[in-house]
Short mmCIF file of C-alpha atoms in Angstrom, two decimals:
data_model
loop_
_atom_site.label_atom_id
_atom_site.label_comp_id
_atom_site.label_asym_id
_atom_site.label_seq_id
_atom_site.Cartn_x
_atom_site.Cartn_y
_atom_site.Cartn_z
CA UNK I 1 25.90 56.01 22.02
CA UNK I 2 26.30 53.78 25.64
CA UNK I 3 27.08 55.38 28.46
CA UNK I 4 30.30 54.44 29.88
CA UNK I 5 29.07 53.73 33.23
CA UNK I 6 28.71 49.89 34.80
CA UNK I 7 25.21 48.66 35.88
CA UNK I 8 24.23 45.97 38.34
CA UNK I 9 21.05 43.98 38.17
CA UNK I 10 20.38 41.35 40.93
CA UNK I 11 18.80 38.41 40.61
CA UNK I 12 19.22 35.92 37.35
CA UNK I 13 15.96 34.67 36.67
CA UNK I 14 13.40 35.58 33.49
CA UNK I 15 13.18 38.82 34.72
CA UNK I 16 16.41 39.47 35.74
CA UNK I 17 18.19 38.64 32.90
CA UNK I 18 15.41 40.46 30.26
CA UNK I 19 16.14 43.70 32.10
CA UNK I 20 20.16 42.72 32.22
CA UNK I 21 19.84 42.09 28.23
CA UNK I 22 17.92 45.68 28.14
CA UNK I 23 20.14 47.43 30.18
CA UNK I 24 23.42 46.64 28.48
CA UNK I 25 21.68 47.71 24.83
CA UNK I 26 22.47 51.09 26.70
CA UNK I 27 25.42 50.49 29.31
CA UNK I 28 29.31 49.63 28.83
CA UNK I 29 28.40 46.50 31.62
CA UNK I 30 25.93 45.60 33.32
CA UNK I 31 26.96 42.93 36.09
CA UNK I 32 23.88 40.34 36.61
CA UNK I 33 24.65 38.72 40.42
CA UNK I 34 23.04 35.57 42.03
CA UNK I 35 23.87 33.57 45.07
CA UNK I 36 23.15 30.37 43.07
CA UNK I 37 26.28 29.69 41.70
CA UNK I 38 24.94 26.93 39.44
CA UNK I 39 22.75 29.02 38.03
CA UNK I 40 25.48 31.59 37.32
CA UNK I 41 28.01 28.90 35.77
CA UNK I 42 24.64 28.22 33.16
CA UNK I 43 24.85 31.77 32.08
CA UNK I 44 28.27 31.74 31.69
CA UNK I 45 28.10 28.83 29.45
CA UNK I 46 25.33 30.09 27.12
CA UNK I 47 22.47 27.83 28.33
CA UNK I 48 19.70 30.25 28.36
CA UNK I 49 17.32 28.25 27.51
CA UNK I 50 16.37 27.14 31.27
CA UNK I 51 15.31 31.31 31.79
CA UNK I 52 12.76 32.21 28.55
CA UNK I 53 11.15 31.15 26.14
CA UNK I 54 11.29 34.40 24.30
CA UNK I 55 14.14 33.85 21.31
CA UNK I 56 15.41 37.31 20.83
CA UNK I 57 15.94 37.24 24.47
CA UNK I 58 18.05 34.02 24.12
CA UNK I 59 20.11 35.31 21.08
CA UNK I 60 20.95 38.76 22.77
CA UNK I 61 21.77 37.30 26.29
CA UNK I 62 24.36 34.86 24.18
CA UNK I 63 25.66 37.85 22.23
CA UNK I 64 25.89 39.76 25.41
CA UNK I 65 27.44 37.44 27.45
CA UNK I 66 30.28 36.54 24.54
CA UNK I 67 31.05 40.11 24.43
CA UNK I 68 31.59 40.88 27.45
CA UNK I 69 28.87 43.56 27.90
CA UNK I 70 26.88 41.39 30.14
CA UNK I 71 28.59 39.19 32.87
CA UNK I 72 27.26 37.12 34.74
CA UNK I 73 28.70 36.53 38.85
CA UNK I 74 27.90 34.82 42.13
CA UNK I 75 30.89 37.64 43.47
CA UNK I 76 28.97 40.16 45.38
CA UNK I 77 32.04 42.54 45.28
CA UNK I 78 31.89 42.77 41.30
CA UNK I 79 29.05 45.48 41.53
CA UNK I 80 31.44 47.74 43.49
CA UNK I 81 31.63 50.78 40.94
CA UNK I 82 27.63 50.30 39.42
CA UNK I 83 26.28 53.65 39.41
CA UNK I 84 22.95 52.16 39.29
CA UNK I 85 21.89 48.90 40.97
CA UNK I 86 18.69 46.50 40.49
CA UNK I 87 17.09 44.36 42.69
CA UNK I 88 15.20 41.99 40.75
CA UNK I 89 14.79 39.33 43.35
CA UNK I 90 11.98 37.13 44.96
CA UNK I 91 9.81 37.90 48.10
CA UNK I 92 8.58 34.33 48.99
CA UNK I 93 6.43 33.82 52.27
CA UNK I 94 6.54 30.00 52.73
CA UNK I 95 10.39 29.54 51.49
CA UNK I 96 12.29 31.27 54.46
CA UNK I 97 15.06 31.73 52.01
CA UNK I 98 13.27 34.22 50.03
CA UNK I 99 11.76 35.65 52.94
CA UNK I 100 12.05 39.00 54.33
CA UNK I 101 15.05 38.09 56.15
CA UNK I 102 17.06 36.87 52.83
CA UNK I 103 15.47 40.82 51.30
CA UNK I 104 17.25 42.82 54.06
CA UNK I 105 20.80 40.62 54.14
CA UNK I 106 20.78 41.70 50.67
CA UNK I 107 20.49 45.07 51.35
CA UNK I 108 22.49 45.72 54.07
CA UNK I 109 25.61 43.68 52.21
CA UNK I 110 24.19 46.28 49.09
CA UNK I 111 24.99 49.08 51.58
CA UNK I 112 28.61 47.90 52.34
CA UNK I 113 29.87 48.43 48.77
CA UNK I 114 27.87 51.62 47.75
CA UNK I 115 28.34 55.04 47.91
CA UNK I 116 26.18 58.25 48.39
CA UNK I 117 25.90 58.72 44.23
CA UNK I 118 24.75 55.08 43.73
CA UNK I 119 20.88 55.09 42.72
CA UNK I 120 19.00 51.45 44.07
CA UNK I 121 16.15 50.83 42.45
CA UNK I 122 13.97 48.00 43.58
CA UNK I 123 11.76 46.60 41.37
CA UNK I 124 10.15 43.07 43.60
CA UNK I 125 6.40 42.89 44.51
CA UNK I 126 6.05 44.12 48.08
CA UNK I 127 3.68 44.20 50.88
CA UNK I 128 3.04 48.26 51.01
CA UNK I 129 5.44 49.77 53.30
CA UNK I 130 8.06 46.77 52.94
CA UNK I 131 10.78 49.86 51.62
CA UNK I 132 10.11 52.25 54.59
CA UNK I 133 9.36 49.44 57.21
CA UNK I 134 12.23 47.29 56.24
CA UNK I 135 14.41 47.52 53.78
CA UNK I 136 15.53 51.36 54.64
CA UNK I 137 16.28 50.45 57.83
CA UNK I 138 18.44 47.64 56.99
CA UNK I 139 20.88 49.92 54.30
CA UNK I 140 21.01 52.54 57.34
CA UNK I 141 21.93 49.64 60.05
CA UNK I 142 24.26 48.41 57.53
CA UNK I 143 26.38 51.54 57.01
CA UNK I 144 25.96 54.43 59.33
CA UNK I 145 26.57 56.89 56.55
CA UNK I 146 23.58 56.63 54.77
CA UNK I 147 20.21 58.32 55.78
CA UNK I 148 17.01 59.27 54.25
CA UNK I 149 18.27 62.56 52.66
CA UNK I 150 21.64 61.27 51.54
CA UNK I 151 20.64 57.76 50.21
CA UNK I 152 19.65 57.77 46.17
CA UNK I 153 16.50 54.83 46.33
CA UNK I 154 13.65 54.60 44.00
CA UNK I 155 11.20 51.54 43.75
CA UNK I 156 9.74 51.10 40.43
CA UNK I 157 8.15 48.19 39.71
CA UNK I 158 8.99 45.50 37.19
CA UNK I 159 5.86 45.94 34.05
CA UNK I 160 6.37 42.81 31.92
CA UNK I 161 4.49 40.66 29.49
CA UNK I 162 5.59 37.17 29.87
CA UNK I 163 5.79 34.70 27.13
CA UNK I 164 7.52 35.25 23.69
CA UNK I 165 7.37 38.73 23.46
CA UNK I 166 8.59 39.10 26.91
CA UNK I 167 11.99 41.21 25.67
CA UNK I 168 9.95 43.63 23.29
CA UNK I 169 7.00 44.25 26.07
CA UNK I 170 9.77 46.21 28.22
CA UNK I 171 10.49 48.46 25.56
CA UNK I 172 6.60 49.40 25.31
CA UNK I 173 5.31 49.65 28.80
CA UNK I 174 5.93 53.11 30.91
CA UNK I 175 7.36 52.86 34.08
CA UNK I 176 5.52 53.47 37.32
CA UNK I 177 7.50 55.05 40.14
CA UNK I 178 8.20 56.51 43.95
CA UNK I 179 11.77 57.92 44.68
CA UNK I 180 12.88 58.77 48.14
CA UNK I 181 13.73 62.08 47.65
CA UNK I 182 14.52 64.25 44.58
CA UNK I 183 18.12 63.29 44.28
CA UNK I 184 16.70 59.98 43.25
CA UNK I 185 13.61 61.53 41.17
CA UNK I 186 15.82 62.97 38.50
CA UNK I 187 18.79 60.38 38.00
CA UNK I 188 16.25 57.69 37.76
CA UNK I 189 14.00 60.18 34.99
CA UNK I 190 17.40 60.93 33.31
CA UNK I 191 17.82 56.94 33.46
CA UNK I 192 14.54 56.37 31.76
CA UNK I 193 15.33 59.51 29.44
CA UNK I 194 18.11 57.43 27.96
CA UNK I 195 16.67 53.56 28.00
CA UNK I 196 12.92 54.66 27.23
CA UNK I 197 12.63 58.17 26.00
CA UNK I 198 9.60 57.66 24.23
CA UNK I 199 7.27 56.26 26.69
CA UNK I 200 5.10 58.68 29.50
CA UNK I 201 5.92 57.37 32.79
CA UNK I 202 4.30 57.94 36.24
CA UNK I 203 5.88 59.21 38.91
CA UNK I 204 3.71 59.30 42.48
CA UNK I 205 4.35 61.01 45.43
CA UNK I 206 6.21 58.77 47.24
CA UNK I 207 7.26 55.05 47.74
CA UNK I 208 4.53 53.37 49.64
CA UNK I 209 2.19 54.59 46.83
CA UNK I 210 3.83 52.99 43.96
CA UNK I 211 4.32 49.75 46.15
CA UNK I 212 0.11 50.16 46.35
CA UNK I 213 0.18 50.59 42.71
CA UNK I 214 1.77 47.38 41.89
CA UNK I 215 -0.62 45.21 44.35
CA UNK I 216 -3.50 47.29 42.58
CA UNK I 217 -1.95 45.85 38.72
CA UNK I 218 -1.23 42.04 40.31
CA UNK I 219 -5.15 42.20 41.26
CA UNK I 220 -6.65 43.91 37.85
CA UNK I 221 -4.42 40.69 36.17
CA UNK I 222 -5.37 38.18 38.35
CA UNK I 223 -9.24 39.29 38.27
CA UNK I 224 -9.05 39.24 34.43
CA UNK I 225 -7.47 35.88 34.45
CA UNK I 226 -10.14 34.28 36.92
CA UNK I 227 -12.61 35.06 34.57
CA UNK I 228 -11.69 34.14 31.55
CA UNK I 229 -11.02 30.98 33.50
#
C-alpha cells in the first residue's frame, strides 16, 4: 500500500529521475525539481528518451508522469510539504555552476521551506567532510532554527548500475549510510524498511565516513575499469 506522504527528489538527470520513478512505486508524489526549465518542460511532455537508455525506466517515468504520481517542476516552492527530500545533484569543479557555491544556495533555499520533521538525504559524490564543512553550515545560516540536534540529515550515497538495467540495479543494491543523529538513523531505516526491505544495508558511524566510503567504491570501479582497459 503507498504511503500517503509527498516526496521530493532534486535534480532531473539519469539518476534523478530512476530514483523519482522508484520512489513514487511507494509514495502518493514525489515532486522531481530542476532549475533548467527546459529540461523540466521535456519531462512534462514525455520525452524521456534524452535521460536513459534503460526502457522500463522510460515506460514507468511516462506512466508516472501521466498519472500524476510523479511531477515534474522548475518551482522550488512545490516541495513545501515533502517529508523526505533528495538531493540528487552534480558537484562539478571546473563548471562554477555546479560548484560548491551552486551546492550550498541549494541548501540554504532547502532550509527556507523545511521544517524540523523533514529528513534530507543527500546522495552526490563529495569531497569527505563537504556535509559537516559546508553544507551544514549553509541550512543553519539559512534558517536560524535548525541545529545539529534538531535537523533530520542523512547522506547515503547513490549505488547504481548504469546502462539498461539501470532501474532494476536500485532495487538490488543495499544502501550505504551516515545520519546526523538518531532522529535521522531510524526514519531513514524505516524509509528503506518500506522501499527495500529485503536488502542488508550499512549504516557507519557517522557522515564523513560514508562520504569516505563512496570515494573508496568510485576508486575500486575506476581501478577495475583501467584494467580491463
Amino acid at each position: 500500500m503507498k504511503s500517503n506522504k509527498k516526496i521530493g527528489v532534486i535534480g532531473a538527470g539519469f539518476v534523478g529521475l530512476a530514483h523519482s520513478v522508484f520512489l513514487s512505486k511507494e509514495y502518493k508524489q514525489v515532486v522531481i525539481y530542476d532549475r533548467d526549465e527546459d529540461l523540466i518542460k521535456r519531462l512534462k511532455e514525455g520525452n524521456i528518451d534524452i535521460f536513459t537508455e534503460d526502457k522500463s525506466l522510460k515506460k514507468q517515468a511516462s506512466k508516472n508522469i501521466k498519472n500524476g504520481s510523479l511531477l515534474p517542476s522548475n518551482q522550488f516552492n512545490d516541495l513545501r510539504g515533502a517529508s523526505i527530500i533528495f538531493f540528487a545533484i552534480g558537484l562539478d569543479f571546473k563548471n562554477s555552476k555546479n560548484g560548491y557555491e551552486n551546492l550550498n544556495q541549494i541548501f540554504r533555499n532547502v532550509s527556507k521551506i523545511i521544517n524540523k520533521q523533514t529528513l534530507l538525504v543527500l546522495e552526490t559524490t563529495v569531497p569527505p567532510g563537504t556535509v559537516d564543512n559546508f553544507i551544514l553550515p549553509s541550512i543553519f545560516k539559512g534558517n536560524k532554527k535548525f541545529h545539529k540536534d534538531n535537523l533530520r540529515f542523512v547522506y547515503s550515497y547513490e549505488r547504481v548500475m548504469p546502462g539498461p538495467e539501470y532501474m532494476s540495479s536500485l532495487k538490488t543494491l543495499p544502501k550505504v549510510f551516515g545520519a546526523l543523529n538518531d532522529s535521522s538513523k531510524r526514519i531513514y531505516k524505516n524509509h528503506l524498511k518500506k522501499t527495500l526491505p529485503d536488502l542488508d544495508h550499512i549504516c557507519l558511524k557517522n557522515i564523513v565516513s560514508a562520504e569516505y566510503s563512496k570515494v573508496m567504491e568510485n576508486t575500486y570501479r575506476m581501478v577495475n575499469i583501467a584494467l580491463i582497459g
